[in-house]
Coordinates of C-alpha atoms in Angstrom, one line a residue:
S1 CA -14.4 -1.1 -7.0
G2 CA -11.8 1.6 -7.2
V3 CA -9.5 2.1 -10.2
R4 CA -6.9 4.6 -9.1
D5 CA -3.8 4.8 -11.3
I6 CA -2.6 4.2 -14.9
L7 CA 1.0 3.7 -16.0
F8 CA 2.0 3.6 -19.6
I9 CA 5.0 1.1 -20.0
N10 CA 5.2 1.9 -23.7
N11 CA 2.9 3.0 -26.5
N12 CA 1.2 -0.5 -26.6
T13 CA 1.1 -1.5 -22.9
A14 CA -0.4 0.1 -19.8
L15 CA -0.9 -1.1 -16.2
V16 CA -4.1 -0.2 -14.4
A17 CA -4.3 -0.2 -10.5
D18 CA -7.6 -1.2 -9.0
M19 CA -7.8 -1.0 -5.2
G20 CA -10.6 -3.6 -5.1
K21 CA -9.3 -6.0 -7.8
A22 CA -6.1 -7.4 -9.3
L23 CA -3.5 -5.2 -11.1
S24 CA -4.5 -5.3 -14.8
V25 CA -2.4 -5.2 -18.0
L26 CA -3.9 -3.5 -21.0
S27 CA -2.5 -4.1 -24.5
R28 CA -3.2 -2.0 -27.6
S29 CA -4.6 -3.4 -30.8
D30 CA -5.1 -0.8 -33.5
N31 CA -6.9 2.1 -31.6
S32 CA -8.3 0.0 -28.7
F33 CA -6.9 -1.3 -25.5
E34 CA -7.9 -4.7 -24.2
L35 CA -7.2 -6.6 -21.0
S36 CA -4.4 -9.0 -21.6
Q37 CA -3.4 -10.1 -18.0
S38 CA -4.4 -9.8 -14.4
L39 CA -1.9 -10.1 -11.5
T40 CA -3.8 -11.7 -8.7
D41 CA -0.9 -11.7 -6.3
T42 CA -0.7 -7.9 -6.0
P43 CA -4.1 -7.0 -4.6
G44 CA -5.3 -3.5 -3.7
V45 CA -2.7 -1.5 -5.7
T46 CA -3.4 2.2 -5.8
V47 CA 0.0 3.6 -6.9
L48 CA 2.1 2.8 -9.9
R49 CA 5.6 4.2 -10.5
Q50 CA 8.5 3.5 -12.9
T51 CA 12.2 4.1 -12.5
K52 CA 14.7 3.4 -15.3
D53 CA 14.8 -0.4 -14.9
T54 CA 11.9 -1.2 -12.5
V55 CA 8.1 -0.9 -12.2
W56 CA 6.8 -0.3 -8.7
A57 CA 3.3 -0.8 -7.3
A58 CA 1.9 0.0 -3.8
S59 CA -1.2 -0.7 -1.9
S60 CA -2.0 0.7 1.6
T61 CA -0.1 -2.2 3.1
H62 CA 2.5 -3.5 0.6
I63 CA 5.1 -2.4 -1.9
Y64 CA 5.9 -4.5 -5.0
T65 CA 8.3 -4.5 -7.9
L66 CA 7.2 -6.0 -11.2
E67 CA 9.1 -7.6 -14.0
N68 CA 8.3 -8.6 -17.6
S69 CA 9.4 -11.8 -19.1
N70 CA 8.5 -12.6 -22.7
G71 CA 5.4 -10.3 -22.5
A72 CA 4.2 -11.8 -19.2
W73 CA 4.2 -9.6 -16.0
S74 CA 4.9 -11.0 -12.5
K75 CA 5.8 -9.9 -9.0
S76 CA 9.5 -9.9 -8.4
N77 CA 9.7 -8.4 -4.8
E78 CA 7.3 -7.7 -2.0
W79 CA 7.7 -5.6 1.2
S80 CA 5.1 -5.1 3.9
L81 CA 4.4 -1.7 5.4
S82 CA 1.4 0.1 6.8
G83 CA -0.4 3.4 6.1
I84 CA 0.9 3.8 2.6
Q85 CA -0.6 6.7 0.5
D86 CA 2.2 7.4 -2.0
I87 CA 5.7 6.4 -2.8
A88 CA 8.8 7.9 -4.5
I89 CA 11.9 6.1 -5.6
S90 CA 15.3 7.5 -6.3
P91 CA 16.4 7.3 -9.9
D92 CA 19.0 4.6 -9.1
S93 CA 16.4 2.6 -7.2
T94 CA 18.4 2.6 -4.0
H95 CA 16.1 4.7 -1.8
L96 CA 12.4 4.7 -1.2
Y97 CA 10.2 7.4 0.4
V98 CA 6.8 6.6 1.7
A99 CA 4.1 9.2 2.4
G100 CA 1.0 8.4 4.5
D101 CA 0.1 7.7 8.1
G102 CA 3.0 8.8 10.4
G103 CA 4.2 11.4 7.9
L104 CA 7.2 10.7 5.6
R105 CA 9.4 7.6 5.9
A106 CA 12.7 6.9 4.2
F107 CA 14.2 3.5 3.4
K108 CA 17.3 1.9 1.8
I109 CA 16.1 -0.7 -0.7
G110 CA 17.5 -4.2 -0.4
E111 CA 16.2 -7.7 0.4
T112 CA 14.5 -5.8 3.2
L113 CA 13.6 -2.1 3.6
S114 CA 16.0 -0.6 6.0
P115 CA 14.9 2.7 7.7
I116 CA 17.1 5.7 7.1
G117 CA 16.7 7.4 10.4
T118 CA 13.6 9.3 11.4
V119 CA 12.4 11.9 9.0
E120 CA 12.0 15.3 10.8
A121 CA 8.5 16.8 10.3
P122 CA 8.2 20.5 9.6
A123 CA 6.6 22.5 12.3
P124 CA 3.8 23.3 11.7
H125 CA 3.2 20.6 9.0
G126 CA 0.3 22.1 7.2
I127 CA -2.8 22.2 9.2
T128 CA -4.8 25.4 8.9
H129 CA -8.4 26.8 9.2
G130 CA -8.6 26.1 13.0
Y131 CA -7.3 22.6 13.1
S132 CA -4.8 21.8 15.8
D133 CA -1.5 20.1 14.9
E134 CA -1.7 16.4 14.3
T135 CA 0.8 13.9 15.7
P136 CA 1.9 11.9 13.9
A137 CA 1.8 13.9 10.6
Q138 CA -0.2 12.5 7.7
Y139 CA 0.9 13.2 4.1
Q140 CA -0.9 12.4 0.9
A141 CA 1.8 12.5 -1.8
V142 CA 5.6 12.5 -2.2
T143 CA 8.0 13.1 -5.1
L144 CA 11.7 13.7 -5.8
A145 CA 12.9 16.9 -7.6
H146 CA 16.0 19.0 -8.3
N147 CA 18.0 16.0 -9.7
G148 CA 17.1 13.9 -6.6
K149 CA 18.4 16.5 -4.2
L150 CA 14.9 17.6 -3.0
V151 CA 12.0 15.6 -1.6
M152 CA 8.5 17.2 -1.6
A153 CA 5.4 16.0 0.2
S154 CA 1.8 17.3 0.5
S155 CA 0.0 17.5 3.8
F156 CA -3.5 16.2 4.3
Y157 CA -4.7 19.3 6.1
G158 CA -4.3 22.7 4.6
G159 CA -2.9 21.6 1.3
Y160 CA 0.7 22.8 2.0
V161 CA 3.8 21.5 0.1
L162 CA 6.6 20.4 2.4
A163 CA 10.2 20.0 1.4
W164 CA 13.4 18.3 2.6
D165 CA 17.0 18.4 1.3
R166 CA 18.2 14.9 0.3
N167 CA 21.7 13.5 0.5
T168 CA 21.9 11.6 -2.8
E169 CA 24.4 9.0 -1.4
S170 CA 22.9 8.1 1.9
G171 CA 19.3 9.1 1.1
Q172 CA 19.1 11.0 4.4
L173 CA 16.7 13.9 4.6
S174 CA 17.3 17.2 6.4
N175 CA 16.2 20.8 6.6
A176 CA 12.5 20.1 6.9
R177 CA 10.4 23.1 5.9
V178 CA 7.0 24.2 4.9
T179 CA 7.2 25.9 1.5
S180 CA 5.3 29.0 0.5
Y181 CA 2.9 27.1 -1.8
Q182 CA -0.7 26.8 -0.6
P183 CA -3.8 26.4 -2.9
L184 CA -6.1 29.5 -3.1
Y185 CA -9.2 29.3 -1.0
T186 CA -12.4 28.5 -2.9
D187 CA -16.0 27.7 -1.9
D188 CA -16.3 25.3 -4.8
R189 CA -14.2 22.5 -3.3
L190 CA -14.8 18.8 -3.2
D191 CA -16.8 18.3 0.1
V192 CA -15.1 15.1 1.3
E193 CA -17.4 14.6 4.3
G194 CA -20.7 15.3 2.4
T195 CA -21.7 18.0 4.8
G196 CA -22.8 20.3 2.1
D197 CA -20.9 23.3 3.4
G198 CA -17.4 22.4 2.1
E199 CA -15.8 23.1 5.4
N200 CA -15.3 19.7 7.0
I201 CA -11.9 18.6 5.9
G202 CA -11.0 16.6 9.0
F203 CA -11.5 13.1 7.4
D204 CA -9.8 9.8 7.9
P205 CA -6.9 9.6 5.4
Q206 CA -7.6 5.9 4.8
E207 CA -11.0 6.8 3.2
D208 CA -9.2 7.2 -0.2
H209 CA -9.9 10.9 -0.8
R210 CA -7.1 12.2 -3.0
L211 CA -6.3 15.7 -1.7
A212 CA -3.2 16.2 -3.8
T213 CA -0.8 14.4 -6.0
F214 CA 2.5 15.4 -7.7
I215 CA 3.1 15.0 -11.4
S216 CA 6.5 15.5 -13.0
H217 CA 6.5 17.7 -16.0
N218 CA 8.0 15.4 -18.6
N219 CA 10.9 14.4 -16.3
S220 CA 12.0 18.0 -16.0
Q221 CA 12.6 20.0 -12.8
T222 CA 9.1 21.4 -12.9
H223 CA 6.2 19.6 -11.2
F224 CA 2.4 20.1 -11.0
I225 CA 0.5 19.6 -7.8
V226 CA -3.2 18.7 -8.1
S227 CA -5.6 19.2 -5.2
G228 CA -9.1 17.6 -5.3
L229 CA -10.1 19.3 -2.0
W230 CA -9.0 22.8 -3.3
S231 CA -10.1 22.2 -7.0
A232 CA -6.8 23.6 -8.3
I233 CA -3.7 22.9 -10.4
G234 CA -0.5 24.5 -9.2
K235 CA 2.7 24.5 -11.2
L236 CA 5.8 24.2 -9.0
V237 CA 9.4 25.2 -9.9
T238 CA 12.1 23.6 -7.8
E239 CA 15.2 25.2 -9.2
D240 CA 18.2 25.6 -6.8
G241 CA 16.3 23.5 -4.2
T242 CA 13.7 26.1 -3.6
V243 CA 10.0 25.5 -4.2
S244 CA 8.0 28.3 -5.8
T245 CA 4.6 28.6 -7.5
A246 CA 5.0 29.5 -11.2
A247 CA 1.3 29.3 -12.1
Q248 CA -2.0 28.3 -10.5
T249 CA -5.4 27.5 -12.1
Q250 CA -8.5 27.4 -9.9
Q251 CA -12.1 26.1 -10.2
G252 CA -14.4 29.1 -10.6
A253 CA -11.6 31.6 -11.6
G254 CA -12.1 33.1 -15.1
G255 CA -15.1 31.0 -15.8
I256 CA -13.3 27.6 -15.3
T257 CA -15.9 24.9 -14.4
N258 CA -14.1 21.6 -14.9
L259 CA -11.6 21.5 -12.1
G260 CA -14.1 20.7 -9.3
G261 CA -12.4 17.9 -7.3
A262 CA -9.3 17.9 -9.5
Y263 CA -7.7 14.4 -9.2
A264 CA -4.9 14.1 -11.7
V265 CA -3.0 16.1 -14.3
T266 CA -0.7 15.0 -17.1
T267 CA 1.2 16.7 -19.9
S268 CA 1.6 15.6 -23.5
P269 CA 5.1 14.5 -24.6
D270 CA 5.4 17.6 -26.9
D271 CA 4.5 20.0 -23.9
K272 CA 1.7 21.5 -25.9
H273 CA -1.2 20.3 -23.9
V274 CA -2.3 19.5 -20.3
Y275 CA -5.0 17.0 -19.5
V276 CA -6.9 17.1 -16.2
A277 CA -9.1 14.4 -14.5
A278 CA -11.6 15.9 -12.1
N279 CA -14.5 14.8 -9.9
N280 CA -17.1 16.9 -11.6
S281 CA -16.2 16.1 -15.2
P282 CA -17.2 12.8 -17.1
H283 CA -14.2 13.2 -19.5
P284 CA -10.7 14.6 -19.1
S285 CA -10.5 18.3 -19.8
A286 CA -7.8 19.5 -22.3
W287 CA -5.8 22.6 -21.9
K288 CA -3.5 24.3 -24.4
R289 CA -0.2 25.2 -22.8
D290 CA 1.8 28.4 -23.8
L291 CA 5.4 27.1 -24.3
K292 CA 6.9 30.4 -23.2
S293 CA 4.8 31.4 -20.2
G294 CA 3.3 28.0 -19.2
S295 CA -0.2 29.5 -19.0
L296 CA -3.1 27.2 -19.7
T297 CA -6.1 27.9 -22.0
P298 CA -9.1 25.5 -21.8
L299 CA -10.0 23.6 -25.0
A300 CA -13.3 22.1 -26.2
P301 CA -14.4 18.8 -24.6
P302 CA -13.7 15.4 -26.4
K303 CA -15.7 14.7 -29.6
N304 CA -17.7 11.7 -30.5
T305 CA -18.1 10.5 -26.9
G306 CA -21.9 10.0 -27.0
A307 CA -24.1 10.3 -24.0
S308 CA -22.3 9.6 -20.7
P309 CA -23.9 8.1 -17.6
I310 CA -20.9 9.0 -15.5
D311 CA -21.6 11.1 -12.4
Y312 CA -18.5 10.8 -10.3
G313 CA -15.6 11.9 -12.5
M314 CA -12.2 10.7 -13.3
P315 CA -9.5 9.6 -10.8
D316 CA -6.6 9.5 -13.3
V317 CA -5.5 10.4 -16.8
K318 CA -2.4 9.6 -18.8
V319 CA -1.0 10.2 -22.3
S320 CA 0.9 7.5 -24.2
P321 CA 4.6 8.1 -24.9
N322 CA 4.0 8.8 -28.6
G323 CA 1.2 11.3 -27.7
K324 CA -1.4 9.5 -29.9
H325 CA -3.7 8.2 -27.1
V326 CA -5.1 9.4 -23.8
L327 CA -6.4 7.0 -21.2
S328 CA -8.7 7.9 -18.2
I329 CA -10.8 6.1 -15.6
D330 CA -14.3 6.8 -14.6
D331 CA -15.0 6.5 -10.9
E332 CA -18.6 5.2 -11.1
F333 CA -18.2 2.1 -13.3
N334 CA -14.4 1.6 -13.0
R335 CA -13.9 1.6 -16.7
V336 CA -10.9 2.7 -18.7
H337 CA -11.7 5.2 -21.5
A338 CA -9.4 5.6 -24.5
Y339 CA -9.3 8.7 -26.6
S340 CA -7.4 9.6 -29.8
R341 CA -5.3 12.8 -29.4
N342 CA -4.8 15.5 -32.1
P343 CA -1.3 16.9 -31.4
D344 CA -2.3 20.3 -32.9

């Protein structure tokens, strides 16, 4: 029905977001993960985030905070919004940034969500290849970077990365701009409209096509951006408040065949490996990471997986905090797959 996100709470517990069912809690026993709880009062969750003291969940219409008491999870707060695609929370949990219909919105967190002014939209805000500018803007993903002094969002159209300077006290955003990052063009993209020509990217953002998502690189100032439409992984560096592309890996380049419809990317805790979930691959692909240059080298596929009936790929992949396990989701049967990881 639509499993979309995984969040490791610790080595033994993971939350799984299913847009068509309840939020699930998985608990590890030996080398397997089993369902231990379902939160029926948080329906339709597609996004899971964690700050220092709080777990956050979001559907297209609601934002929740979750708490754990004696091993049991429950909803602690709920706010109603519309058109949510992704959320980012300041490290001190005082400010919330929402990407989706209408562009980017900023809020002060309290008993209610208080808007922090109107967020200026960069002009143009990322529509290319013949499409006219959309009003209001529509963004797919959002993240905080540069010690909370920078907010980045990805546009639905054109795949651009947008940036704003952030006042860490008030949460106000300013200096809206389109960065220099844009995925390389490829004919081997995920054809979201099913036209067969790969050209029709003017889809309704509510149809749950993940164009792009941001992944923090082990809580450092480096981020990855993954684009399913452009079948690419881009590594972003946000030093000094600027956004630059440090590396980019593309479907079809150099014989790479497992990034078609790239949905998610994650790094191992030791920085040695990168794992990618993609639309055209039944299992996560593994990449060896050069610790000096950051370049990626593809590794062999997982062993002992048996015959796989999966046709529609993986929406998400995550590595446990101790680096021993990898979890991913298949998009056909909505199952969670667990893998053992060799750190070497």
